[in-house]
PDB file of C-alpha atoms in Angstrom:
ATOM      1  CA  UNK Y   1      -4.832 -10.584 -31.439  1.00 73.00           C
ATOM      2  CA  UNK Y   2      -5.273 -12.761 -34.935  1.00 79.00           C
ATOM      3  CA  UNK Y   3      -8.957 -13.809 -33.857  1.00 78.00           C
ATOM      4  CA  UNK Y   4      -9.931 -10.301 -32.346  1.00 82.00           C
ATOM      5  CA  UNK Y   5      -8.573  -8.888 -35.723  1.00 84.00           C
ATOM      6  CA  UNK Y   6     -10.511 -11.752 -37.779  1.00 84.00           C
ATOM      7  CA  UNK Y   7     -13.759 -10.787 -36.040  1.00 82.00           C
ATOM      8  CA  UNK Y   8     -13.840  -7.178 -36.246  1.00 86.00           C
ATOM      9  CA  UNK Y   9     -12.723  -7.709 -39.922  1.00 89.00           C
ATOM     10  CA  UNK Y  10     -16.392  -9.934 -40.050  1.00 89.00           C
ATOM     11  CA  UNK Y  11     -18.146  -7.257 -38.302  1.00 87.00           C
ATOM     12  CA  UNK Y  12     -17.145  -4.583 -40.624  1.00 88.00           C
ATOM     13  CA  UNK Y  13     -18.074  -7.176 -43.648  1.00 89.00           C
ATOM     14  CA  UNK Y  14     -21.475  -7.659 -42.359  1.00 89.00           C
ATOM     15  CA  UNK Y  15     -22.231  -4.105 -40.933  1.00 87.00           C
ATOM     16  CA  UNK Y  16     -21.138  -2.603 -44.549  1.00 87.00           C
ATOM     17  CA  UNK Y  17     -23.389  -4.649 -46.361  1.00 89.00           C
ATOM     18  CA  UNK Y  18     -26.318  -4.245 -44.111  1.00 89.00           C
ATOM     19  CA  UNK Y  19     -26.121  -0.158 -44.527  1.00 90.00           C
ATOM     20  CA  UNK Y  20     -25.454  -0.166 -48.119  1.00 90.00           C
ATOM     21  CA  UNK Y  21     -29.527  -0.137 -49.059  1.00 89.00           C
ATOM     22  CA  UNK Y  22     -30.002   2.968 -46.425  1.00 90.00           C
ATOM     23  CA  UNK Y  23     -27.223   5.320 -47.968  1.00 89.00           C
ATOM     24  CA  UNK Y  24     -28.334   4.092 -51.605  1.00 89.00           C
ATOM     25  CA  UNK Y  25     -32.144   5.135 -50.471  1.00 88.00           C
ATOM     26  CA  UNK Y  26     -32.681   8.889 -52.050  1.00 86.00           C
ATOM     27  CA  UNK Y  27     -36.000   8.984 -49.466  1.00 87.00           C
ATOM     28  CA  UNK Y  28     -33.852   9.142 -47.038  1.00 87.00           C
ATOM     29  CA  UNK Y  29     -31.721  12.872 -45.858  1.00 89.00           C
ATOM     30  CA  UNK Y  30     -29.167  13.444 -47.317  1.00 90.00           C
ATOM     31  CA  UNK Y  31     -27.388  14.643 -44.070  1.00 90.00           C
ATOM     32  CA  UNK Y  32     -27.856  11.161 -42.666  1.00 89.00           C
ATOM     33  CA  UNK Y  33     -26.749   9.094 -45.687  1.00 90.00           C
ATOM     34  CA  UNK Y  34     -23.310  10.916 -45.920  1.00 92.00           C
ATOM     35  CA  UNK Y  35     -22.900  10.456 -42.106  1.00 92.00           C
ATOM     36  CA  UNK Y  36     -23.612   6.679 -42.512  1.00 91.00           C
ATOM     37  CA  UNK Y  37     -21.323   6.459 -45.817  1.00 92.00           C
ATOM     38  CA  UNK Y  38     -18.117   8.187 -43.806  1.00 91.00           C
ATOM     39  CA  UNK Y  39     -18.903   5.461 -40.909  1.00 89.00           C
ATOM     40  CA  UNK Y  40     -19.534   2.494 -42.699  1.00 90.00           C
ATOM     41  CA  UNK Y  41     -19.361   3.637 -46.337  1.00 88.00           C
ATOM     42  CA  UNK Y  42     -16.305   1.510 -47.484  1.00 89.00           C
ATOM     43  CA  UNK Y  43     -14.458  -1.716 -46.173  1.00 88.00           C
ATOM     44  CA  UNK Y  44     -12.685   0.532 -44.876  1.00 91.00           C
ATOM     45  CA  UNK Y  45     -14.254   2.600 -43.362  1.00 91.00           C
ATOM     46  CA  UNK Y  46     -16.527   0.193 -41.445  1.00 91.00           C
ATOM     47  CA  UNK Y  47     -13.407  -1.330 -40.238  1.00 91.00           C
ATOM     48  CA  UNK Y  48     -11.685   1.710 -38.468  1.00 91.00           C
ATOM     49  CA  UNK Y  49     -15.267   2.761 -37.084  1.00 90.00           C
ATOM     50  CA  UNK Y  50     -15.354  -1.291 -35.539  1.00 89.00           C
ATOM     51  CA  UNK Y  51     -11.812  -0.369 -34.361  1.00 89.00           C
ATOM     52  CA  UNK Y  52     -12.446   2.606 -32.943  1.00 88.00           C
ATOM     53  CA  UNK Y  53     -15.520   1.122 -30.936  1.00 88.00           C
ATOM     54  CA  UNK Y  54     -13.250  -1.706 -29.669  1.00 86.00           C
ATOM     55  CA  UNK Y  55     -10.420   0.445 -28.290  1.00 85.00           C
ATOM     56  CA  UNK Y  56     -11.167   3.435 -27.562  1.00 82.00           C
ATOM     57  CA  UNK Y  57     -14.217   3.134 -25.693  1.00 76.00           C
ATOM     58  CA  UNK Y  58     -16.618   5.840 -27.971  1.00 79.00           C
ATOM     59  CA  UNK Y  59     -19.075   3.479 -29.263  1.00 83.00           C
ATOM     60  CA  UNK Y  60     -22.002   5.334 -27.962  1.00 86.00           C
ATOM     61  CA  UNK Y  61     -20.967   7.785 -30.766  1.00 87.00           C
ATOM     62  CA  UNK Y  62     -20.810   5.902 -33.792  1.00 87.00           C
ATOM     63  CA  UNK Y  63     -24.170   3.461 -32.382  1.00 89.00           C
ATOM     64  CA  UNK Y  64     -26.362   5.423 -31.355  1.00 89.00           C
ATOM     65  CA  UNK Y  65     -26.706   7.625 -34.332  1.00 89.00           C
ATOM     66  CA  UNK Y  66     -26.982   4.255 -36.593  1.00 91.00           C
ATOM     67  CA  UNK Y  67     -30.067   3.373 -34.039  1.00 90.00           C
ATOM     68  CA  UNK Y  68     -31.587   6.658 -33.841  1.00 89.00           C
ATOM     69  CA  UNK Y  69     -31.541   7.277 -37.847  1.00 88.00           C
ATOM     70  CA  UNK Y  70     -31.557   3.922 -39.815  1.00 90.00           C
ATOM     71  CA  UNK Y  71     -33.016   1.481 -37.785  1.00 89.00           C
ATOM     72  CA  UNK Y  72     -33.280  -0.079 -33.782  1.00 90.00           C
ATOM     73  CA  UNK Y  73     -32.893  -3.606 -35.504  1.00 90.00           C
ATOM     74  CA  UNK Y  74     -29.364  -2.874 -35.519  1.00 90.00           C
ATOM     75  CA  UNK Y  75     -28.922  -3.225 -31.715  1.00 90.00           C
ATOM     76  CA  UNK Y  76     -28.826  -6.850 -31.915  1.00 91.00           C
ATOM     77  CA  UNK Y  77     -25.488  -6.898 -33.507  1.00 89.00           C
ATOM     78  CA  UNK Y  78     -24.152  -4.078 -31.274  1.00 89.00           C
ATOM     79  CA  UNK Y  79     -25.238  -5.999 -28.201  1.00 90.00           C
ATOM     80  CA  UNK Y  80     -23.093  -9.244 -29.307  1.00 89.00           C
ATOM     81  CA  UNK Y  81     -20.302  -7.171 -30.657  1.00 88.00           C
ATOM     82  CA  UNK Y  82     -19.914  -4.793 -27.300  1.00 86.00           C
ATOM     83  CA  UNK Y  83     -20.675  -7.860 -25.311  1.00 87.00           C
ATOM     84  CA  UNK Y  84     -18.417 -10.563 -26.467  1.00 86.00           C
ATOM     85  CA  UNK Y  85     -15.557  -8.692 -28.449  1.00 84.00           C
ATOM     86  CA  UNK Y  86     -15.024  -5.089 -26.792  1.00 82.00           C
ATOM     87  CA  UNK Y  87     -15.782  -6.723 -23.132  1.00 83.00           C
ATOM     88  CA  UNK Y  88     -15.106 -10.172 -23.119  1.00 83.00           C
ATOM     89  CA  UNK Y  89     -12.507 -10.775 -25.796  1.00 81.00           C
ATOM     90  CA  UNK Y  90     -10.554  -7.868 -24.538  1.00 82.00           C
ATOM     91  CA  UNK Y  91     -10.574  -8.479 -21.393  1.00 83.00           C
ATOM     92  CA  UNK Y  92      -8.922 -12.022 -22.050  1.00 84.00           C
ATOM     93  CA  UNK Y  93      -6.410 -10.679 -24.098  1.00 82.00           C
ATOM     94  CA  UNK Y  94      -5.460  -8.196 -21.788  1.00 84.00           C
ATOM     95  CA  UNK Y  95      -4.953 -10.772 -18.427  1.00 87.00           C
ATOM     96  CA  UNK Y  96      -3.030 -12.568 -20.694  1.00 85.00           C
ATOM     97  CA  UNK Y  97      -0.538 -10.016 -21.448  1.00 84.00           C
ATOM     98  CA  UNK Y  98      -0.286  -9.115 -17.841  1.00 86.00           C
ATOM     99  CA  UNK Y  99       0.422 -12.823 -16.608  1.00 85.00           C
ATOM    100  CA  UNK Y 100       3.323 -12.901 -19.224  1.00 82.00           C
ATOM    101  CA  UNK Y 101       4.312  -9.496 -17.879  1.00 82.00           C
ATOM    102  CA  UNK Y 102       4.262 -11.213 -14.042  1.00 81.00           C
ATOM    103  CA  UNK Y 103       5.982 -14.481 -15.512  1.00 78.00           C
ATOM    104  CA  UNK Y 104       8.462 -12.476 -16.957  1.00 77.00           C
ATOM    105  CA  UNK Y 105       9.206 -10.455 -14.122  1.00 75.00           C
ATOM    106  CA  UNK Y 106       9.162 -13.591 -11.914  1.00 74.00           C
ATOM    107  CA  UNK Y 107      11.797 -14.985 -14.190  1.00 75.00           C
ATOM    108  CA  UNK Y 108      14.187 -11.311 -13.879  1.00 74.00           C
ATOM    109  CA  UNK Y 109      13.624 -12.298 -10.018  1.00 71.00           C
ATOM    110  CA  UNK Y 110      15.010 -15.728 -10.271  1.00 76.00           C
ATOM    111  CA  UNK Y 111      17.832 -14.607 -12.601  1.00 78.00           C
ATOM    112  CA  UNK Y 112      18.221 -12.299  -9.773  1.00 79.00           C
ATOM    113  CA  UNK Y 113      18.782 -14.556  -7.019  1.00 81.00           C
ATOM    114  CA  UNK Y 114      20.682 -17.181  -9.075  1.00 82.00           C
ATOM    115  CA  UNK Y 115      23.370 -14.374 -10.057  1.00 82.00           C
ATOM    116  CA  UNK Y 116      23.775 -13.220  -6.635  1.00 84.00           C
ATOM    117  CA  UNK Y 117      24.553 -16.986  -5.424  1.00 85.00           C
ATOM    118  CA  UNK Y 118      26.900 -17.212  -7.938  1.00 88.00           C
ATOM    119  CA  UNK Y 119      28.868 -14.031  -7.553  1.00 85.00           C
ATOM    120  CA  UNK Y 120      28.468 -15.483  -3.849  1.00 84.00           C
ATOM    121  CA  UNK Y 121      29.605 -18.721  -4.480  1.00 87.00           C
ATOM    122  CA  UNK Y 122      32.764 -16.801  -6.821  1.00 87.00           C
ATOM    123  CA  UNK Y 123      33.605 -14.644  -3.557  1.00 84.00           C
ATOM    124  CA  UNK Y 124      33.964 -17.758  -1.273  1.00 85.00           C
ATOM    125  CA  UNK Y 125      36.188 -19.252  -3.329  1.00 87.00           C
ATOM    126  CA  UNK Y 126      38.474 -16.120  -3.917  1.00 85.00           C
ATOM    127  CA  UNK Y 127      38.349 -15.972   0.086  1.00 84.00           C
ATOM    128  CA  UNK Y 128      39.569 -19.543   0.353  1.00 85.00           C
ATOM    129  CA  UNK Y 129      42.193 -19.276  -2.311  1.00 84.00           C
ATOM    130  CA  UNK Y 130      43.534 -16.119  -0.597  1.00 82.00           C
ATOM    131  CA  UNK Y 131      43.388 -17.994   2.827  1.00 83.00           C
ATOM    132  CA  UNK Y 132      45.228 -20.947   2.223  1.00 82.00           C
ATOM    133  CA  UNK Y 133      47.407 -18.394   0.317  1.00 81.00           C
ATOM    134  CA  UNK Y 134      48.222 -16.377   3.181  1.00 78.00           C
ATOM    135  CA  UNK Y 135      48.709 -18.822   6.100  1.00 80.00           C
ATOM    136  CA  UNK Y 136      52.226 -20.498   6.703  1.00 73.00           C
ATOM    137  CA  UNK Y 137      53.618 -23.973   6.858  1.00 68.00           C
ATOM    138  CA  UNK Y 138      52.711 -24.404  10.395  1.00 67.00           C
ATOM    139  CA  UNK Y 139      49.065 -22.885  10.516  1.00 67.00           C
ATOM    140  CA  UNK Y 140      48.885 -25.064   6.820  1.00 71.00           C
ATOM    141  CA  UNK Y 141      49.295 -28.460   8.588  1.00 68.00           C
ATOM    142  CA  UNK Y 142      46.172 -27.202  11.341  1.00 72.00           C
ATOM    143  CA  UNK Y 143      44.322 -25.170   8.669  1.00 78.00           C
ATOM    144  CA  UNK Y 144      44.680 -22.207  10.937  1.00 80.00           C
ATOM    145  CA  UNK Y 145      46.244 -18.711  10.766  1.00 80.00           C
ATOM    146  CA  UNK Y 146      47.913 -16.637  13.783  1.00 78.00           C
ATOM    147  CA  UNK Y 147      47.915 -12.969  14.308  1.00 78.00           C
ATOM    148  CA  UNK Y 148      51.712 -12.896  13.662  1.00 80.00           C
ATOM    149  CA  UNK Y 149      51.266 -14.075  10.251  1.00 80.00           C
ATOM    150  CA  UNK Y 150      48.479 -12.176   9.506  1.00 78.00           C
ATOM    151  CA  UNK Y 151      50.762  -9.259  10.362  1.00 79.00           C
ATOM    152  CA  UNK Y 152      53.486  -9.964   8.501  1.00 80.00           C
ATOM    153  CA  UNK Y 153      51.412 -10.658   5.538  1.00 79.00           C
ATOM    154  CA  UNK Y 154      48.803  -7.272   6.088  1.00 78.00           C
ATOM    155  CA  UNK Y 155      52.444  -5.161   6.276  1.00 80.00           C
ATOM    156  CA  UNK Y 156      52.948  -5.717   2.189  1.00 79.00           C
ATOM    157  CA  UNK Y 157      51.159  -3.101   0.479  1.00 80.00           C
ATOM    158  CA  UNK Y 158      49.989  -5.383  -2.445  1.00 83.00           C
ATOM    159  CA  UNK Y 159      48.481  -7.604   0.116  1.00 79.00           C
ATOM    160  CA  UNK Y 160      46.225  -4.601   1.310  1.00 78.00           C
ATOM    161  CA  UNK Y 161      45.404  -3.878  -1.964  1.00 80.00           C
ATOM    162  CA  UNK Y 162      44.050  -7.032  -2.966  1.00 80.00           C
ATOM    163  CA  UNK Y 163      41.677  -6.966   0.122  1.00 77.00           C
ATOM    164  CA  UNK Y 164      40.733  -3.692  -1.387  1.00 78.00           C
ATOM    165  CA  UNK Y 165      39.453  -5.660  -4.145  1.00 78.00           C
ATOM    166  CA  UNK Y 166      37.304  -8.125  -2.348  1.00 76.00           C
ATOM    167  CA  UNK Y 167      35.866  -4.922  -0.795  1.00 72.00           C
ATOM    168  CA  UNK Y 168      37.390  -5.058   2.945  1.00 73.00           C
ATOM    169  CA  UNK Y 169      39.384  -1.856   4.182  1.00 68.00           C
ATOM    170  CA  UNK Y 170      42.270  -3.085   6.308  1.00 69.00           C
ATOM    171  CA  UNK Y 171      44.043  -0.814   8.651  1.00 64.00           C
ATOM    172  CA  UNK Y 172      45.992  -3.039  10.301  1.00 58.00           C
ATOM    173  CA  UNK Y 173      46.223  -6.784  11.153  1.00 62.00           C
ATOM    174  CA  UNK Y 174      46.082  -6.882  14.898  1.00 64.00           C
ATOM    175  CA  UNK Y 175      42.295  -5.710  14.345  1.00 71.00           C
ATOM    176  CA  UNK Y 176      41.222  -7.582  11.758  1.00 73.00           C
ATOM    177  CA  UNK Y 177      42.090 -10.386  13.978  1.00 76.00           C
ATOM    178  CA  UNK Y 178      40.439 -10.000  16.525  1.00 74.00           C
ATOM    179  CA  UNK Y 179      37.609  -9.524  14.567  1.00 73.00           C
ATOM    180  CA  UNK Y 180      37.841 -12.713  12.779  1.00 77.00           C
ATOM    181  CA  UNK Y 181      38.823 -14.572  15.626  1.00 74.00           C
ATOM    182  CA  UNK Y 182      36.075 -16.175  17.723  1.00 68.00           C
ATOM    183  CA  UNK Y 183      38.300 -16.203  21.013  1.00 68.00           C
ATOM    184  CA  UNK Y 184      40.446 -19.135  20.361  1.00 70.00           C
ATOM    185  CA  UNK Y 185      43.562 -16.821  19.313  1.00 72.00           C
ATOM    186  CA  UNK Y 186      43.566 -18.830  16.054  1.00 77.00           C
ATOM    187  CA  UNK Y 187      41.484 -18.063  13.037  1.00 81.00           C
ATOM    188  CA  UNK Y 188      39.802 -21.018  10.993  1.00 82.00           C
ATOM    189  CA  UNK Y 189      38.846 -21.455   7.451  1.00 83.00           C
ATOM    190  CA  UNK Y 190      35.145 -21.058   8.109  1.00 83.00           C
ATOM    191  CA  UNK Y 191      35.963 -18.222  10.791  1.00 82.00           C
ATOM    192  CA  UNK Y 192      37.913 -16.391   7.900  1.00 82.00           C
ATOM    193  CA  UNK Y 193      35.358 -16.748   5.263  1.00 82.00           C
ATOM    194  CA  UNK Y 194      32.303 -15.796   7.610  1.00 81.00           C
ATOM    195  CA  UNK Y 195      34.377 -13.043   9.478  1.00 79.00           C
ATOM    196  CA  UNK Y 196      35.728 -11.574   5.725  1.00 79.00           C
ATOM    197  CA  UNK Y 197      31.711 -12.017   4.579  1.00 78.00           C
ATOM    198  CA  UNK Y 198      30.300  -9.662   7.565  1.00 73.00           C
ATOM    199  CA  UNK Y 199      33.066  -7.376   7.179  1.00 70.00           C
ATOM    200  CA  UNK Y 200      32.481  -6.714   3.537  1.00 69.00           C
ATOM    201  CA  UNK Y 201      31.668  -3.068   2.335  1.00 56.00           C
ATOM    202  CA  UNK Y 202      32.865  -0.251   3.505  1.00 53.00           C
ATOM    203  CA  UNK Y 203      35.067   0.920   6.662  1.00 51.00           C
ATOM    204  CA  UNK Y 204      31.837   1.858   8.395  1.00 53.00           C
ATOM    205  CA  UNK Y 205      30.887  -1.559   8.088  1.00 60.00           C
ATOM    206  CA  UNK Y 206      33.522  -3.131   9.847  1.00 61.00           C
ATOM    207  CA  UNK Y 207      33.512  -0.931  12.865  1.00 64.00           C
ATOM    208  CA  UNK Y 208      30.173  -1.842  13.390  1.00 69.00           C
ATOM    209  CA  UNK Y 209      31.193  -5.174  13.442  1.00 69.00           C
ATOM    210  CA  UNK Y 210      34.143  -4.894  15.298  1.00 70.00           C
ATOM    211  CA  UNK Y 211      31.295  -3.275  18.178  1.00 74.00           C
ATOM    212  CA  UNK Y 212      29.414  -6.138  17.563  1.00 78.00           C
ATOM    213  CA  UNK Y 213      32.061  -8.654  18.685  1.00 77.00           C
ATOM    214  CA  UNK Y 214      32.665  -6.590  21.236  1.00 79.00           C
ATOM    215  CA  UNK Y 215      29.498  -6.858  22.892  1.00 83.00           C
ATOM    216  CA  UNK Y 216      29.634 -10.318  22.353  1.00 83.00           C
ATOM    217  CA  UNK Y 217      32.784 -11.380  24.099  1.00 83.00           C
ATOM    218  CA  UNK Y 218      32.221  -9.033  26.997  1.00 84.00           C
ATOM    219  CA  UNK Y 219      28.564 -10.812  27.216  1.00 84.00           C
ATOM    220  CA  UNK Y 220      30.382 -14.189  26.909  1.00 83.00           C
ATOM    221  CA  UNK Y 221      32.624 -12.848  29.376  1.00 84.00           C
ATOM    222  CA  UNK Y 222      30.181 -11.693  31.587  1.00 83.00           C
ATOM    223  CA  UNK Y 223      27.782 -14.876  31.503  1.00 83.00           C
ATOM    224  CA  UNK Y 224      31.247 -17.093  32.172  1.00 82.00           C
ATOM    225  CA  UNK Y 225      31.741 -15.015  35.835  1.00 80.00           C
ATOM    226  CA  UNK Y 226      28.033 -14.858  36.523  1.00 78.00           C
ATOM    227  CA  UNK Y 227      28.001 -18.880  36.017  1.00 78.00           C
ATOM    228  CA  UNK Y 228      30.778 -19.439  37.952  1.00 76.00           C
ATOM    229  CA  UNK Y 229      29.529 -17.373  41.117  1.00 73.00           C
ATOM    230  CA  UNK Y 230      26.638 -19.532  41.170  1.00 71.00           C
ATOM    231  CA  UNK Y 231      28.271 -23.023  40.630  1.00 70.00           C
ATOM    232  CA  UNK Y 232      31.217 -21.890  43.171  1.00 66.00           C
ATOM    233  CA  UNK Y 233      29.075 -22.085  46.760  1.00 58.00           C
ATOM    234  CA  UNK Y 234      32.468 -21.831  48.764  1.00 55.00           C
ATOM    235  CA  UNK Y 235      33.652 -18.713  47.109  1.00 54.00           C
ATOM    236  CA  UNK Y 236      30.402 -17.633  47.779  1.00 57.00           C
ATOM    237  CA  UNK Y 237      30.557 -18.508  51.530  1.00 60.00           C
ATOM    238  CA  UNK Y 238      33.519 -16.649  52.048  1.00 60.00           C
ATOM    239  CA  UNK Y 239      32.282 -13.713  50.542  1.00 56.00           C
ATOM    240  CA  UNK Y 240      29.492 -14.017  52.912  1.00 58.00           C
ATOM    241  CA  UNK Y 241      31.698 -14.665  55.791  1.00 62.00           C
ATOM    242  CA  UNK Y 242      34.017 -11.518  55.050  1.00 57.00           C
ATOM    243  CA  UNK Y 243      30.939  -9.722  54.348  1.00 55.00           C
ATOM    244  CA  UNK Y 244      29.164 -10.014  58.019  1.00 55.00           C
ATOM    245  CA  UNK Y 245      32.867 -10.338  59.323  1.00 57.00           C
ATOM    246  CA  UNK Y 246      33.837  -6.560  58.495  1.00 50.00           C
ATOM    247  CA  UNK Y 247      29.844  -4.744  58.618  1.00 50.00           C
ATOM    248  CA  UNK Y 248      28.522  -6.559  61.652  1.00 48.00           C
ATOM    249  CA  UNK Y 249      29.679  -9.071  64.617  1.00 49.00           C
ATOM    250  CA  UNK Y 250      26.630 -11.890  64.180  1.00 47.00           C
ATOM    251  CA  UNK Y 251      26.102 -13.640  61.101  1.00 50.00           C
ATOM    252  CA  UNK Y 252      22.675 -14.010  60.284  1.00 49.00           C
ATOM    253  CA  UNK Y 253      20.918 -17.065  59.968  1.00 52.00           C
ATOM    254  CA  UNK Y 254      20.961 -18.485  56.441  1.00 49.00           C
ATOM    255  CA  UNK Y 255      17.712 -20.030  57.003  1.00 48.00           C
ATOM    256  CA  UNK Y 256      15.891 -16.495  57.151  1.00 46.00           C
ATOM    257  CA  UNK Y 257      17.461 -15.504  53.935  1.00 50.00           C
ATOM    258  CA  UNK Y 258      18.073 -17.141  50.501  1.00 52.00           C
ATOM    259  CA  UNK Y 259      21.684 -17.180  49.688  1.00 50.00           C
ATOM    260  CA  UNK Y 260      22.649 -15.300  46.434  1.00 57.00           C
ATOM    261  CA  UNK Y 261      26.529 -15.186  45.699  1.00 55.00           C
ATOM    262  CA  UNK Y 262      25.914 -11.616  43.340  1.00 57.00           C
ATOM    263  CA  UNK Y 263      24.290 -10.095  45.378  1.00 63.00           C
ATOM    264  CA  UNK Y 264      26.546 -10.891  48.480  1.00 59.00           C
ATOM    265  CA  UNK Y 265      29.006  -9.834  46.411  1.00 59.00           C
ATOM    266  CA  UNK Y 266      27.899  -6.309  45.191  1.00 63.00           C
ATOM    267  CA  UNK Y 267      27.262  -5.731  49.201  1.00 64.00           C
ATOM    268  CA  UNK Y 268      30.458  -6.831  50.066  1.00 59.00           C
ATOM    269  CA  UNK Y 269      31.877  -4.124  47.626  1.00 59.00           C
ATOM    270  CA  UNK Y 270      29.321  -1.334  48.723  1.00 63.00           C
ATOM    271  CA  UNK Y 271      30.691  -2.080  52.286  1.00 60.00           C
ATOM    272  CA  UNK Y 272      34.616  -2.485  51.418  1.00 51.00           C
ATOM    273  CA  UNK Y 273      34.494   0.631  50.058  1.00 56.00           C
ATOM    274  CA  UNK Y 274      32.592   2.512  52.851  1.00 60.00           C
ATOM    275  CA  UNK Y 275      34.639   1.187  55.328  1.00 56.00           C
ATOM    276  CA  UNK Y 276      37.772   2.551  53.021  1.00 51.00           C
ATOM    277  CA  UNK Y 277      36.319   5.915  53.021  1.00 55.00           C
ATOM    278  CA  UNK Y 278      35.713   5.599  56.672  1.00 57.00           C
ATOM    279  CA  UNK Y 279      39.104   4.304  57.513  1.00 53.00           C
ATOM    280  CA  UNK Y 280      37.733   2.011  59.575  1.00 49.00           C
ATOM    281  CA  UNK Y 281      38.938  -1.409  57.064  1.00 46.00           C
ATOM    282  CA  UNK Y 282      41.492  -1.719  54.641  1.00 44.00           C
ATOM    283  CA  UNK Y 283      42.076  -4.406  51.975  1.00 44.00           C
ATOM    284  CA  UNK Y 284      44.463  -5.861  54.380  1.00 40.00           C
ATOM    285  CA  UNK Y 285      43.091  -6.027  57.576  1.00 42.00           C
ATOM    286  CA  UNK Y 286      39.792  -7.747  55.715  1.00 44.00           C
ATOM    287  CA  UNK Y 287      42.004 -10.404  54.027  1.00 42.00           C
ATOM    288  CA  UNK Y 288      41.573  -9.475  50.325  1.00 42.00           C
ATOM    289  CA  UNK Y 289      45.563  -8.756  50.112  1.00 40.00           C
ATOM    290  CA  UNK Y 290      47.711 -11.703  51.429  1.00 39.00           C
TER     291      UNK Y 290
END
């Protein structure tokens, strides 16, 4: 901004000079003399005139008139002026305000992140203060707490209201349990502080969790029975045997078909339950009740 100032202060210099023989020449209208003298009269004046052709953009109004009336020699310095000061100089000046404006805002993003991992970092340890706060002599020598104590402690009502603070709504401590516990029946240090972390916010948020683990130990559940069908070929043979035992007399050969112990066994219940509403098989009569 210095440098843009020190030329237009030289342009004005010059330019004021240079017009000072046409609006001290009495050949010339009078009209046109005062109009050059208000422009470029003064110091001054030829300084505000340069500043008004540099920012805001009229400089067809206050050249061409100078062109048109005193003389066309005059382009030369409005060429280099327009050319290297109003486009060029400005244009520098301004990318350099707007990468300071991006660096800035760059830094306010950093900041940003930084203050989040602290106030992150600042909420773990609060969570591992409070755990090895809650959990008894017996979970402290295995660094793990039991539903029963987490009970006992959830029943204070100060205890309830310091979870408040860290932003979890507790109920009760049978179902926070479950939802911190990762199907061991015992709850960890690092299942406590990820558990507490997911539940954070509001109640909303922690029944959406609570669905969440859910789905995931039915799914767990699910893949643990489906693996075990398939591992297990004699279970599977008996279900095959009771199968073609109770629907029809011949067993077919297993060469024609591809044994598969989930399906055999989603038949086998199709056909129990038939027969049931048939009367013709019960539970006992096909062996499924000893």
């Amino acid at each position: 901004m210095l440098l843009l100032a020190v030329f237009m202060c030289m342009g004005a210099l010059i330019l004021g000079n240079l017009l000072q023989d046409f609006i001290k020449d009495e050949t010339r209208l009078l009209e046109d003399r005062l109009w050059v003298w208000n422009r470029y009269g003064t110091t001054y004046r030829a300084f505000y005139t340069l500043y008004e052709i540099t920012f805001a953009g009229n400089w067809p109004s206050n050249v061409r008139p100078i062109l048109e009336k005193v003389s066309h020699a005059y382009v030369i310095f409005y060429f280099l002026y327009v050319t290297i000061i109003v486009f060029a100089v400005i244009r520098v000046i301004s990318a350099i305000f707007l990468k300071d404006t991006l660096d800035e805002a760059n830094n306010d993003a950093q900041h940003l992140v930084l203050d989040r991992l602290r106030k992150r970092e600042a909420y773990v340890e609060r969570l591992e203060g409070l755990f090895n706060a809650i959990i008894d002599d017996e979970g402290r020598e295995a660094g793990i707490l039991t539903e029963k104590r987490l009970a006992e402690i959830l029943a204070n009502p100060r205890v309830k209201a310091y979870f408040s603070t860290l932003e979890i709504d507790v109920q009760e401590g049978a179902a926070l349990f479950h939802l911190l516990d990762n199907g061991h029946g015992e709850v960890t240090l690092d299942d406590f502080i990820s558990g507490i972390m997911r539940c954070k916010g509001a109640a909303r948020a922690i029944d959406t969790f609570a669905l969440q683990n859910d789905v995931k130990q039915l799914d767990a559940k699910l893949q643990k029975l489906l693996t075990q069908l398939m591992s297990n070929q004699i279970v599977g043979e008996q279900l095959w045997r009771v199968r073609y035992q109770v629907r029809t007399p011949v067993r077919p050969n297993p060469q024609e078909q591809e044994f598969d112990p989930l399906r055999t066994l989603t038949n086998w219940i199709n056909g129990v339950d038939e027969d049931i509403r048939d009367g013709g098989a019960t539970p006992v009569s096909m062996g499924c009740v000893n």
